[in-house]
CSV table of C-alpha atoms (C1' of nucleotides) in Angstrom, one decimal:
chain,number,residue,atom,x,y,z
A,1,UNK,CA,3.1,-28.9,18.2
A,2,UNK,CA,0.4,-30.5,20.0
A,3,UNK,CA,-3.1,-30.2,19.0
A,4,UNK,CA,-4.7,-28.5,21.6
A,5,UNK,CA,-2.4,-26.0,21.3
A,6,UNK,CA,-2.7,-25.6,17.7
A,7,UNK,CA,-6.0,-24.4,17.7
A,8,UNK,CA,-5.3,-21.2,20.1
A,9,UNK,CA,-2.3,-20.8,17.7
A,10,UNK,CA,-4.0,-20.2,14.6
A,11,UNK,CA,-6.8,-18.4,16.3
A,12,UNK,CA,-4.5,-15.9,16.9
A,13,UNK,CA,-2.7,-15.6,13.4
A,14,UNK,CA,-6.4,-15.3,12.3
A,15,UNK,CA,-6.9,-12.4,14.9
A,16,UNK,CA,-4.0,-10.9,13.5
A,17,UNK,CA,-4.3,-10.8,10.1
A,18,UNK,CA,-7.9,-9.4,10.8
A,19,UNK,CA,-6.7,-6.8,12.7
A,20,UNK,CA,-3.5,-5.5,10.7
A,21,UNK,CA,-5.7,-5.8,7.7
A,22,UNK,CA,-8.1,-3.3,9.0
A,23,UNK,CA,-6.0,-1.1,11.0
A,24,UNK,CA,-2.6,-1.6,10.1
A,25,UNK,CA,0.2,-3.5,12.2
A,26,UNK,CA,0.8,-0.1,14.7
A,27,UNK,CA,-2.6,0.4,14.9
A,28,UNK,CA,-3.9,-2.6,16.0
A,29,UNK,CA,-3.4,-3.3,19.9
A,30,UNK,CA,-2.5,-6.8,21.2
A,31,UNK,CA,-5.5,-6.9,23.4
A,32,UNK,CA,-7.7,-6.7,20.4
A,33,UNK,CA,-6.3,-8.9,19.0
A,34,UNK,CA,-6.4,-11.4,21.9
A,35,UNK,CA,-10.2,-10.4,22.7
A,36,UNK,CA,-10.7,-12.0,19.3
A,37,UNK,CA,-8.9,-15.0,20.1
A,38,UNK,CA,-10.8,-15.3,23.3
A,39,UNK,CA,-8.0,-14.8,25.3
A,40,UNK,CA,-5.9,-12.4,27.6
A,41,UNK,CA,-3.3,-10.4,26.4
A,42,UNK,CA,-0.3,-11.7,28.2
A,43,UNK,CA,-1.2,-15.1,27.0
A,44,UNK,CA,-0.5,-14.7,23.8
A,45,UNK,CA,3.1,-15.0,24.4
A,46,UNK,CA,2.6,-18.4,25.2
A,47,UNK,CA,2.4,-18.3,21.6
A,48,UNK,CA,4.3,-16.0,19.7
A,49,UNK,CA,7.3,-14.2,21.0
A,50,UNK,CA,6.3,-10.7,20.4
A,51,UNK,CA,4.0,-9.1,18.1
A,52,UNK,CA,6.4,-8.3,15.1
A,53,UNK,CA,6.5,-12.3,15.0
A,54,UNK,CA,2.6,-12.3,14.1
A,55,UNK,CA,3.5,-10.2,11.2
A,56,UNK,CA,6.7,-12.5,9.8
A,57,UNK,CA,4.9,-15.5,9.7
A,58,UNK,CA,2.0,-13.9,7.8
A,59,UNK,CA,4.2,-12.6,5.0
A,60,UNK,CA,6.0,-15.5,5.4
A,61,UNK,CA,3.5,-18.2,4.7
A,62,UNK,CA,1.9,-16.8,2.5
A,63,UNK,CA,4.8,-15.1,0.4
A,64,UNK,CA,6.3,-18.8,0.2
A,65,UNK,CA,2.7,-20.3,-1.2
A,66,UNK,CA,2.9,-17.8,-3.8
A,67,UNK,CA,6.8,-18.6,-4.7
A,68,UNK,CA,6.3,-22.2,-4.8
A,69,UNK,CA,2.9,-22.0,-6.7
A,70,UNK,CA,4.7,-20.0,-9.7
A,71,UNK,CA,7.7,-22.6,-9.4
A,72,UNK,CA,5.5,-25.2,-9.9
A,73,UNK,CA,3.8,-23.2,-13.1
A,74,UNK,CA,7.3,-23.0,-14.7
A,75,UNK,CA,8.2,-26.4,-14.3
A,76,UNK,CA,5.4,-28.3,-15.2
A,77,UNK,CA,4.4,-26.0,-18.5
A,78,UNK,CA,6.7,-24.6,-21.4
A,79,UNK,CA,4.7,-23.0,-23.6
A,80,UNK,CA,5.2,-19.1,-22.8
A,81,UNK,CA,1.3,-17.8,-23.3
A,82,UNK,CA,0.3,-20.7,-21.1
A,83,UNK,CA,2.6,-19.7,-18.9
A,84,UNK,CA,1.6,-16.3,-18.6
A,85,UNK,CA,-2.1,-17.4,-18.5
A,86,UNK,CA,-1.6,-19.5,-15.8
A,87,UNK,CA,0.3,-17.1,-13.5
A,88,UNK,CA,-2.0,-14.5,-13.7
A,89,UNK,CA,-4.6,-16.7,-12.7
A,90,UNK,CA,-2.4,-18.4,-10.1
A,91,UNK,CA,-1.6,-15.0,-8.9
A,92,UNK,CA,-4.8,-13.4,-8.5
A,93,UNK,CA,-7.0,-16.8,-7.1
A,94,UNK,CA,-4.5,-16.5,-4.5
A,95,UNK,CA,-5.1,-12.9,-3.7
A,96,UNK,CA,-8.5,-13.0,-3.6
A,97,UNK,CA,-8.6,-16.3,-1.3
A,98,UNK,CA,-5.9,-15.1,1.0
A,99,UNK,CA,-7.0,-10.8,0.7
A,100,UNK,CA,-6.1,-9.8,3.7
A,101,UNK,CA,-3.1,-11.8,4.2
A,102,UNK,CA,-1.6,-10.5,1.3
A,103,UNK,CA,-3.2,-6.6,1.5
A,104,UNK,CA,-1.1,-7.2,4.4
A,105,UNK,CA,2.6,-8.2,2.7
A,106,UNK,CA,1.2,-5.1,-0.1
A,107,UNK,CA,1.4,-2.3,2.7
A,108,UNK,CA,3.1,-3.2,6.0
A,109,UNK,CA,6.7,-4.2,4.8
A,110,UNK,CA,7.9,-0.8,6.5
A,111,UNK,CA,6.4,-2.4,10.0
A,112,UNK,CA,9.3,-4.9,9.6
A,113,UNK,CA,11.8,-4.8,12.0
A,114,UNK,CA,15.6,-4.6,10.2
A,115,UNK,CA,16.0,-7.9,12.0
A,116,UNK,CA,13.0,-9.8,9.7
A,117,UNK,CA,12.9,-7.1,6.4
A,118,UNK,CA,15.9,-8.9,4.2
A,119,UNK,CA,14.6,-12.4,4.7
A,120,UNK,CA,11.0,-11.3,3.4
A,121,UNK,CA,12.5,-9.1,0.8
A,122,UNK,CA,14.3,-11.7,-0.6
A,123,UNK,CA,11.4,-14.0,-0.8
A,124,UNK,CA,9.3,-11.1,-2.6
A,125,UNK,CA,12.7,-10.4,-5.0
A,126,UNK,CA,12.4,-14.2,-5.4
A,127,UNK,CA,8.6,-14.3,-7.1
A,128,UNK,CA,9.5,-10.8,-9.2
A,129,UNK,CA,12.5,-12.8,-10.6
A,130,UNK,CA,10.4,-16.1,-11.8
A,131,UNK,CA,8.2,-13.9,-13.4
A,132,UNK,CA,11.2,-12.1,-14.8
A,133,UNK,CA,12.7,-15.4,-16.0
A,134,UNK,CA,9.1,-16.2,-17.7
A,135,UNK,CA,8.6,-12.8,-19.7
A,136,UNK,CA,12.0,-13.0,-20.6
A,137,UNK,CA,11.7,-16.5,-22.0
A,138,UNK,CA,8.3,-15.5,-24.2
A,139,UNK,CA,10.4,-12.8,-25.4
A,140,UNK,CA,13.2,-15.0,-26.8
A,141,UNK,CA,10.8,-16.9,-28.1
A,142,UNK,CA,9.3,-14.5,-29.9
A,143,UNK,CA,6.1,-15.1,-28.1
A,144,UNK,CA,6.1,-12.0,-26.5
A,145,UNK,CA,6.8,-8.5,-27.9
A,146,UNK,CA,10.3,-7.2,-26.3
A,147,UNK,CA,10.3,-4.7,-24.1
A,148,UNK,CA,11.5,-3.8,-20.4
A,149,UNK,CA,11.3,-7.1,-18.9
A,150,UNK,CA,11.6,-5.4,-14.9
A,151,UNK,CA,9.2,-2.5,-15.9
A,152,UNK,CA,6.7,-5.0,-17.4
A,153,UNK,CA,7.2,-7.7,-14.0
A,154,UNK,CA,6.3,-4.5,-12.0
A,155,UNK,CA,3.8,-3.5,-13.9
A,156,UNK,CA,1.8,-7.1,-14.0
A,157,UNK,CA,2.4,-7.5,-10.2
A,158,UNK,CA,1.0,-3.6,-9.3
A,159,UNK,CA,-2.4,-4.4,-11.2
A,160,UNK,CA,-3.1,-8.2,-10.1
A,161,UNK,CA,-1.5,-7.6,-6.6
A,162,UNK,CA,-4.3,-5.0,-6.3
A,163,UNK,CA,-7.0,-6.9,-7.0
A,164,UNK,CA,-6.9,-7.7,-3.1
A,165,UNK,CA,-7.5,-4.6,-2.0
A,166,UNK,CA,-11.4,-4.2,-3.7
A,167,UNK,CA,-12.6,-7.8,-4.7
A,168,UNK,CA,-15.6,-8.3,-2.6
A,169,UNK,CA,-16.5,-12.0,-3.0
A,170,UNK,CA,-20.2,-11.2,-3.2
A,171,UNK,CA,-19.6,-8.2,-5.6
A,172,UNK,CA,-20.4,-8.2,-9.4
A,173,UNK,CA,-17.5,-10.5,-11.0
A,174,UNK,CA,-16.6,-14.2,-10.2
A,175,UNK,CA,-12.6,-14.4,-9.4
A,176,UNK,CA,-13.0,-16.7,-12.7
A,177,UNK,CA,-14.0,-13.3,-15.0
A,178,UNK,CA,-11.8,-10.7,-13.1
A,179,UNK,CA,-9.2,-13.3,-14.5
A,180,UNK,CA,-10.1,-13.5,-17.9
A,181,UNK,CA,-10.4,-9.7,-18.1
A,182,UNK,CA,-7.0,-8.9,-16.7
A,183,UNK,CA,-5.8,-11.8,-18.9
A,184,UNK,CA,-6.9,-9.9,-22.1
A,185,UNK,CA,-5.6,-6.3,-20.8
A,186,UNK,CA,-2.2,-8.3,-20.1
A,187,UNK,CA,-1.9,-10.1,-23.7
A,188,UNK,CA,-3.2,-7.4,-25.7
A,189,UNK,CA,-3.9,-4.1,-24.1
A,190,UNK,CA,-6.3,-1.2,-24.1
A,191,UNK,CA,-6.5,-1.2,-28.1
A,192,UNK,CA,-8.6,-3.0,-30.7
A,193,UNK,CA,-6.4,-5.4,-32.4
A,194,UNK,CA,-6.1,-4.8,-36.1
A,195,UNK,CA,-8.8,-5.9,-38.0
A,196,UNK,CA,-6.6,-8.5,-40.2
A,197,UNK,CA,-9.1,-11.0,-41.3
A,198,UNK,CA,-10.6,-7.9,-43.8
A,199,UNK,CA,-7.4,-7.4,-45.7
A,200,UNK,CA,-6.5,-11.3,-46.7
A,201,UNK,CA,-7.1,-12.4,-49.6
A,202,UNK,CA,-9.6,-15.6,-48.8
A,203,UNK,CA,-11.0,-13.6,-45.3
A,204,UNK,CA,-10.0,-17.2,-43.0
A,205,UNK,CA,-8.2,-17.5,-40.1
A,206,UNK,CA,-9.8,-15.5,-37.3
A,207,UNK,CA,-6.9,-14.7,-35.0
A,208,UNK,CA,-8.8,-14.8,-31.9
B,1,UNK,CA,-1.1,33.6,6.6
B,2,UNK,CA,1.8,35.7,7.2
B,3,UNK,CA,5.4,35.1,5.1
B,4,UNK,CA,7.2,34.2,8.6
B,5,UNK,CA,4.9,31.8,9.5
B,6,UNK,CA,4.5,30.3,6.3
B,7,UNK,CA,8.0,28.7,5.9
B,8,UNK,CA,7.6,27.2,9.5
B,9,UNK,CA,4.3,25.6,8.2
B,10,UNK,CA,5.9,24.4,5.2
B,11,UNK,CA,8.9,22.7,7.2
B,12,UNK,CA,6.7,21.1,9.5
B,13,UNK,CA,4.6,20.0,6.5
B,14,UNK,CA,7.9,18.8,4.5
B,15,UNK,CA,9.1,16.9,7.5
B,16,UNK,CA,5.9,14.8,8.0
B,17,UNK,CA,5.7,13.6,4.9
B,18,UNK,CA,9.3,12.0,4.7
B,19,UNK,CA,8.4,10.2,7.5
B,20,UNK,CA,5.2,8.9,7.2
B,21,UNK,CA,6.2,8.3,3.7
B,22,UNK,CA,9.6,6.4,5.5
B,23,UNK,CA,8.0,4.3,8.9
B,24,UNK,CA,4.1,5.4,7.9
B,25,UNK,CA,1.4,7.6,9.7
B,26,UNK,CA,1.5,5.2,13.1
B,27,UNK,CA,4.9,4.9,13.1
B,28,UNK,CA,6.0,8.7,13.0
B,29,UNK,CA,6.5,10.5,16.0
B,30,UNK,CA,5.1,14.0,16.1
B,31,UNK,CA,8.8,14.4,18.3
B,32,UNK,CA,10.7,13.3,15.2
B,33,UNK,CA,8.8,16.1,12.9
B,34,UNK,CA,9.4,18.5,15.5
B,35,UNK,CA,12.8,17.9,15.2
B,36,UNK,CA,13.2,17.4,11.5
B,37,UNK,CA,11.5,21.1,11.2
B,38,UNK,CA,14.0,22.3,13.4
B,39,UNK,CA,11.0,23.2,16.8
B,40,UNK,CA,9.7,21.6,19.7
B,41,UNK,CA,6.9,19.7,19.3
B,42,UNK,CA,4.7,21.8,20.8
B,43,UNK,CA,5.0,24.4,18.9
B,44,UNK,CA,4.0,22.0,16.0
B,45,UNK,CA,0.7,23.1,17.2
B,46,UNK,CA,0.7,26.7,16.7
B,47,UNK,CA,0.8,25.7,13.1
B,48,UNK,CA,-1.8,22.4,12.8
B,49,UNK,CA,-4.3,21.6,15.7
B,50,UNK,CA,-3.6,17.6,15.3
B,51,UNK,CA,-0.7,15.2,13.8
B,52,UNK,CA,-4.3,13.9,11.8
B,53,UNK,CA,-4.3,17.5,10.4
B,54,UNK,CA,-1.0,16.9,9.1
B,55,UNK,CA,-2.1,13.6,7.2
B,56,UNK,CA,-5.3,15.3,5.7
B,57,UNK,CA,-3.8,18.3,4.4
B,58,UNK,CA,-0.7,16.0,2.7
B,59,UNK,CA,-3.5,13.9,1.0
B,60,UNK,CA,-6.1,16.5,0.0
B,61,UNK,CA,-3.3,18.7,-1.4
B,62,UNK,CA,-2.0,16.1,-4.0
B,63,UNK,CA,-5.0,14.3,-4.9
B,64,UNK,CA,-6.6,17.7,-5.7
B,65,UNK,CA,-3.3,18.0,-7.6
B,66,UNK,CA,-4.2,15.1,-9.6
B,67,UNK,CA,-8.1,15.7,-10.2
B,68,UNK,CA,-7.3,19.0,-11.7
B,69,UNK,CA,-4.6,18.0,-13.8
B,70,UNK,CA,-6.9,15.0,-15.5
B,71,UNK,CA,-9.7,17.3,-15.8
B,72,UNK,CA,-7.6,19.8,-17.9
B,73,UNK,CA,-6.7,16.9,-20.0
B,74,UNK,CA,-10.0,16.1,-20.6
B,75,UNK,CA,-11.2,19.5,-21.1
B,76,UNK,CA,-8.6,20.5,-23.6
B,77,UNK,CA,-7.9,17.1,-25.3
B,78,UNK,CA,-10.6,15.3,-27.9
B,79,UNK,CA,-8.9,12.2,-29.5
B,80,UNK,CA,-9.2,9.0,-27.1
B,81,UNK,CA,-5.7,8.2,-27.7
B,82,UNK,CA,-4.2,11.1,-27.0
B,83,UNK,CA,-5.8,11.7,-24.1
B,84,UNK,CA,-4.5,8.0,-22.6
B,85,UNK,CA,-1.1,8.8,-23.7
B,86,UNK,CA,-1.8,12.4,-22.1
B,87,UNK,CA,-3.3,10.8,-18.8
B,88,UNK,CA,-0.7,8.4,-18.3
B,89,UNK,CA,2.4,10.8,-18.4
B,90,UNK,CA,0.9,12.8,-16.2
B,91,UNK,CA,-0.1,10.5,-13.2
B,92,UNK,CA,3.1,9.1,-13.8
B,93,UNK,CA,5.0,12.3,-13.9
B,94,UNK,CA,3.1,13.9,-10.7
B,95,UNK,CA,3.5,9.7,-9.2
B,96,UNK,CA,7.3,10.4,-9.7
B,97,UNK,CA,7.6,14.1,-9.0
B,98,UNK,CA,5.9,13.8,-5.2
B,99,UNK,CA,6.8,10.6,-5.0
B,100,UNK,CA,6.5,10.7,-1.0
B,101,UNK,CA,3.5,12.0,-0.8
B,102,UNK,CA,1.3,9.8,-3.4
B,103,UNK,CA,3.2,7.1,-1.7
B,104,UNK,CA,1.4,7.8,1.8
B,105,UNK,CA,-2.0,8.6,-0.1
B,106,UNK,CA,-1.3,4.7,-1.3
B,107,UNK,CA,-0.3,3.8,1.9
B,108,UNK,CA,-2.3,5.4,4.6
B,109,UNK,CA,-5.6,5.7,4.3
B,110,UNK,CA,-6.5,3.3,7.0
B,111,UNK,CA,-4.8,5.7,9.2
B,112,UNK,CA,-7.6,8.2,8.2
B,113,UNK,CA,-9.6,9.3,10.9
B,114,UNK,CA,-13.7,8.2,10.3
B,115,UNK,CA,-13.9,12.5,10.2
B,116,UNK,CA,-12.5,12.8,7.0
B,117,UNK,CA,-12.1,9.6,5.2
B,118,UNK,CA,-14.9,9.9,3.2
B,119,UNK,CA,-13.7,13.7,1.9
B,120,UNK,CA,-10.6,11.9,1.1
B,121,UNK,CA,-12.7,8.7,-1.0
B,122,UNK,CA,-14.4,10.8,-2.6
B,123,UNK,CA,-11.6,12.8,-4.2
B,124,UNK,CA,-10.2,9.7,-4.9
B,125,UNK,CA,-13.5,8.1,-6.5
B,126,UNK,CA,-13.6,11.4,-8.4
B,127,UNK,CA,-10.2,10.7,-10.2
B,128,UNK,CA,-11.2,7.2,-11.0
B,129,UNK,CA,-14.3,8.1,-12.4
B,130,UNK,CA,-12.8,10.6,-14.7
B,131,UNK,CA,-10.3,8.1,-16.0
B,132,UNK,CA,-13.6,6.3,-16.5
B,133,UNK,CA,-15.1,8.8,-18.5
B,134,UNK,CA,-11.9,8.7,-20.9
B,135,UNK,CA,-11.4,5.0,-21.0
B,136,UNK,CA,-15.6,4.7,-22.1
B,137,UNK,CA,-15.6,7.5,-24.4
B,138,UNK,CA,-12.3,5.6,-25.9
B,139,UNK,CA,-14.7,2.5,-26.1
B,140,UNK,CA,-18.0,4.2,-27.7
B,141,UNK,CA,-15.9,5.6,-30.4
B,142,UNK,CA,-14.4,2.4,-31.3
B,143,UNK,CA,-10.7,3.4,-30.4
B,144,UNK,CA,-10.2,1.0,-27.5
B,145,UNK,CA,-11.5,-2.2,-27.7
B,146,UNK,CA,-14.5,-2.8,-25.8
B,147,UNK,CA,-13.8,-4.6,-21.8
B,148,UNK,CA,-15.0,-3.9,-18.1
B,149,UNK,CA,-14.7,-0.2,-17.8
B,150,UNK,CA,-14.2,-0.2,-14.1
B,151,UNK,CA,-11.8,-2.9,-14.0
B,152,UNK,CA,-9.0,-0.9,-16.9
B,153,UNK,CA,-9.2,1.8,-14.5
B,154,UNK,CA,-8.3,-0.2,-11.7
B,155,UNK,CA,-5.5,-1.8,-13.5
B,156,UNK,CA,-4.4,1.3,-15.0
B,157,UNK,CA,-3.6,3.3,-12.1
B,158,UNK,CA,-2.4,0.0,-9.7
B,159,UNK,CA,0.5,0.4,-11.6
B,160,UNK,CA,1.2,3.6,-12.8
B,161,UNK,CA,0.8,4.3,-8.8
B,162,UNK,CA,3.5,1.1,-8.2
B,163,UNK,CA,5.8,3.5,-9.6
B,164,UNK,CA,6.1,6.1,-6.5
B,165,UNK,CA,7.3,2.6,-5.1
B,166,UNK,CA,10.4,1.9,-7.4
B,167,UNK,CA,11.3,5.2,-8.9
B,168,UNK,CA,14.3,6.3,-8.3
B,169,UNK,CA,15.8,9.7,-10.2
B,170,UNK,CA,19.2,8.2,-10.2
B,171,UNK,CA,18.0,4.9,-11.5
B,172,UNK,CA,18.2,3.6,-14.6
B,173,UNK,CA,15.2,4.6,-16.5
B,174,UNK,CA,14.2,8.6,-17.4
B,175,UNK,CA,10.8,9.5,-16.2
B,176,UNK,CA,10.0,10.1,-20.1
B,177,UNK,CA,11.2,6.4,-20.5
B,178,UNK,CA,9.4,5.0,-17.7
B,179,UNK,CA,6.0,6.6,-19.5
B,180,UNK,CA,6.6,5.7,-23.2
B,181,UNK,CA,7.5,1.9,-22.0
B,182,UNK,CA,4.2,1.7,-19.7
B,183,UNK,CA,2.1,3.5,-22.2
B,184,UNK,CA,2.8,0.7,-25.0
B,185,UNK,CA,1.9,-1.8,-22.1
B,186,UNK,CA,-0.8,-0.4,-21.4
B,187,UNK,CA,-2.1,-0.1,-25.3
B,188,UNK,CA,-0.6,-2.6,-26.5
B,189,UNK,CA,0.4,-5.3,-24.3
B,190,UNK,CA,2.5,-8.2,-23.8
B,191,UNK,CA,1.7,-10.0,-27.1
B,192,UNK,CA,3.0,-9.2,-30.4
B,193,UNK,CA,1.1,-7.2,-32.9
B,194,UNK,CA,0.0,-9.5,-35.5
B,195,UNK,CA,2.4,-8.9,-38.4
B,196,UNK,CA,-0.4,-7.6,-40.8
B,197,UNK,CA,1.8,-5.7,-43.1
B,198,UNK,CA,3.0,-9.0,-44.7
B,199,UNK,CA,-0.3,-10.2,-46.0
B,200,UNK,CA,-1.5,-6.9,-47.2
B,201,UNK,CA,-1.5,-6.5,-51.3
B,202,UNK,CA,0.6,-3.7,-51.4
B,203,UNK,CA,2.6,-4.0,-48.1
B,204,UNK,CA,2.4,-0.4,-47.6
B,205,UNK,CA,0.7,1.7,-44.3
B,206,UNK,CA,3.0,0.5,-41.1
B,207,UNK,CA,0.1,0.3,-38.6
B,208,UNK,CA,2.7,1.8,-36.1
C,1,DG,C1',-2.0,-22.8,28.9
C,2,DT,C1',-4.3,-19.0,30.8
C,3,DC,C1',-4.8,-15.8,34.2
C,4,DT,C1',-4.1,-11.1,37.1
C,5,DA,C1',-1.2,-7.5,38.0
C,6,DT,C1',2.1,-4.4,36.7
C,7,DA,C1',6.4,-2.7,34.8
C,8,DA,C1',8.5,0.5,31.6
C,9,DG,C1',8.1,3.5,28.3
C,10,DA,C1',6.3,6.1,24.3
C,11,DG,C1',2.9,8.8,22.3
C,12,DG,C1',-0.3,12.9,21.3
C,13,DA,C1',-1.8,16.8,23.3
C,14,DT,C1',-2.2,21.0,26.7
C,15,DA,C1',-0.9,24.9,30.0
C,16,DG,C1',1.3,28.8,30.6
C,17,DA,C1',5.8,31.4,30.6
C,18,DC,C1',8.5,34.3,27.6
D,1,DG,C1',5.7,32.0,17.6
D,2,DT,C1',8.4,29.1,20.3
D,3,DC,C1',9.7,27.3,24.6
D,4,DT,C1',9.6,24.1,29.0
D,5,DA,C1',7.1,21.2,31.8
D,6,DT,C1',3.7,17.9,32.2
D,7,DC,C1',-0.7,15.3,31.8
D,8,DC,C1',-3.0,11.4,30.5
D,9,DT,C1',-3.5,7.5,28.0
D,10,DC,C1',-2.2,3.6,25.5
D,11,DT,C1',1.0,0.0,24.4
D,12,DT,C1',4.1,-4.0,24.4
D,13,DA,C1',6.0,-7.1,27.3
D,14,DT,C1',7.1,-9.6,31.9
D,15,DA,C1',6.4,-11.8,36.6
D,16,DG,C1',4.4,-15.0,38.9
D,17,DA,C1',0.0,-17.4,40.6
D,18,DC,C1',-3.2,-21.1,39.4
DNA sequence: GTCTATAAGAGGATAGAC
DNA sequence: GTCTATCCTCTTATAGAC
């Protein structure tokens, strides 16, 4: 694709991804979002074949960054906690540097057309499965405590997935601490961890 | 309101909430709830003075639902624990029980009209400050350990919510199992307990 | 590559008969 | 309380000039 063409192009994903983040996909008119771009309408489909095509490449960029970040975790690191550490962070750093785009993925899937929904589907069933194949790994490995490996993938993905829809960049916590604190609800949960160091017999050894 | 108009009202009511709950709030002909409640769709009117009306009343209905519920809890429950355990089979059990509609309360509230978003916020806000309430009182009274208040609530319901998403009654998993495995994530999580038993003197007093 | 003009249709809502 | 008929607006998308 040619440069000058380029530019137009991607003012108009940006447009987009502006527009269906605030509004929704079926609320948000072409011609708002061409007004944006600085252009008319009709032009945009010198661009994009229709509108539903805005939508697929959104999810589809950005579903594939996610997939092949979280591929790369489980390749290059074998040690299950570090694992987990570094796909939380992984996961949330990229939903609070690409919010809309993926508050977009979170709650337009039903504005796919039957024509586009399996291929996104599938890429989404692809990330739950990594992280599937990583929880149950640390469970083998006695790292993690067994339990329902599909229930606990869903669970992870609701709460960090959500993350998009209130961080505020300029609000109260860095992406750095919301990561550290949804780290430590992950590993060990709502409740104090027993106080062990008390009970042995030379009181070393803090756990944490 | 009269009985005979009263199951009209209820149709109509039942039918728009399949579908914005199936193609969303945008996507949902007031032609196809017409149909689906077995009228014209002008005679939808006689019942609601707007397909907005519809939307409010499906919201403020269930989130009221909820508010009450967790402020029974509250009000009848004392020990932090068992109100979490108490507060989490309940949003899950009302998540999973109106599935459809907490699903569009999660879904739709962009398609809020300015008029009555903020009523709708607000009853929202109220639920998350009561969890609040429960999850600091846990904290003060050294039952959970001590992290970001708002954050745990955040978390928390993300994905008990998730589960309007997934649930299926057929599926594999009970609603009571679907609760007991997210309550121990959510207490708990991923990591094992530290096996303190072992080192104690005595090896008596499971923790669990 | 962008424009103007417009097709073609769907949508929410209203009027007024019965 | 429900109907038929219809209004009015908005929307995506196309045709064809520049």
């Amino acid at each position: 694709m040619r440069p000058e063409s380029r530019s137009m192009r991607d003012s108009i994903l940006a447009a987009a991804v502006q527009l269906f983040a605030q509004y929704g996909y079926h609320a948000a008119p072409l011609r708002d979002i061409a007004r944006i771009a600085g252009i008319q309408a009709a032009s945009i489909y010198h661009h994009y074949p229709s509108k539903q095509a805005l939508l697929v490449e959104i999810m589809e960029t950005h579903m594939q960054r996610l997939n092949t970040s979280l591929e790369y975790i489980l390749k290059e690191t074998d040690d299950p906690l570090q694992r987990l550490h570094d796909a939380i962070a992984n996961h949330i750093r990229l939903h609070t540097t690409y919010k809309a785009e993926f508050f977009i993925i979170d709650t337009e899937m039903r504005a796919l057309e039957e024509e586009h929904r399996p291929y996104i589907l599938g890429l989404r069933d692809k990330y739950e499965a990594l992280l599937q194949e990583l929880l149950l790994d640390g469970m083998e490995r006695d790292v993690f405590r067994r339990s329902d490996v599909k229930i606990a993938s869903y669970a992870m993905i609701a709460m960090c997935t959500e993350v998009a829809t209130w961080f505020r960049p300029d609000g109260r916590l860095s992406v750095q601490q919301v990561i550290t604190i949804y780290r430590q609800f992950i590993t060990e949960g709502l409740l104090h961890t027993p106080e062990v160091v008390a009970h042995m017999p030379d009181g070393a050894g803090h756990l944490l």
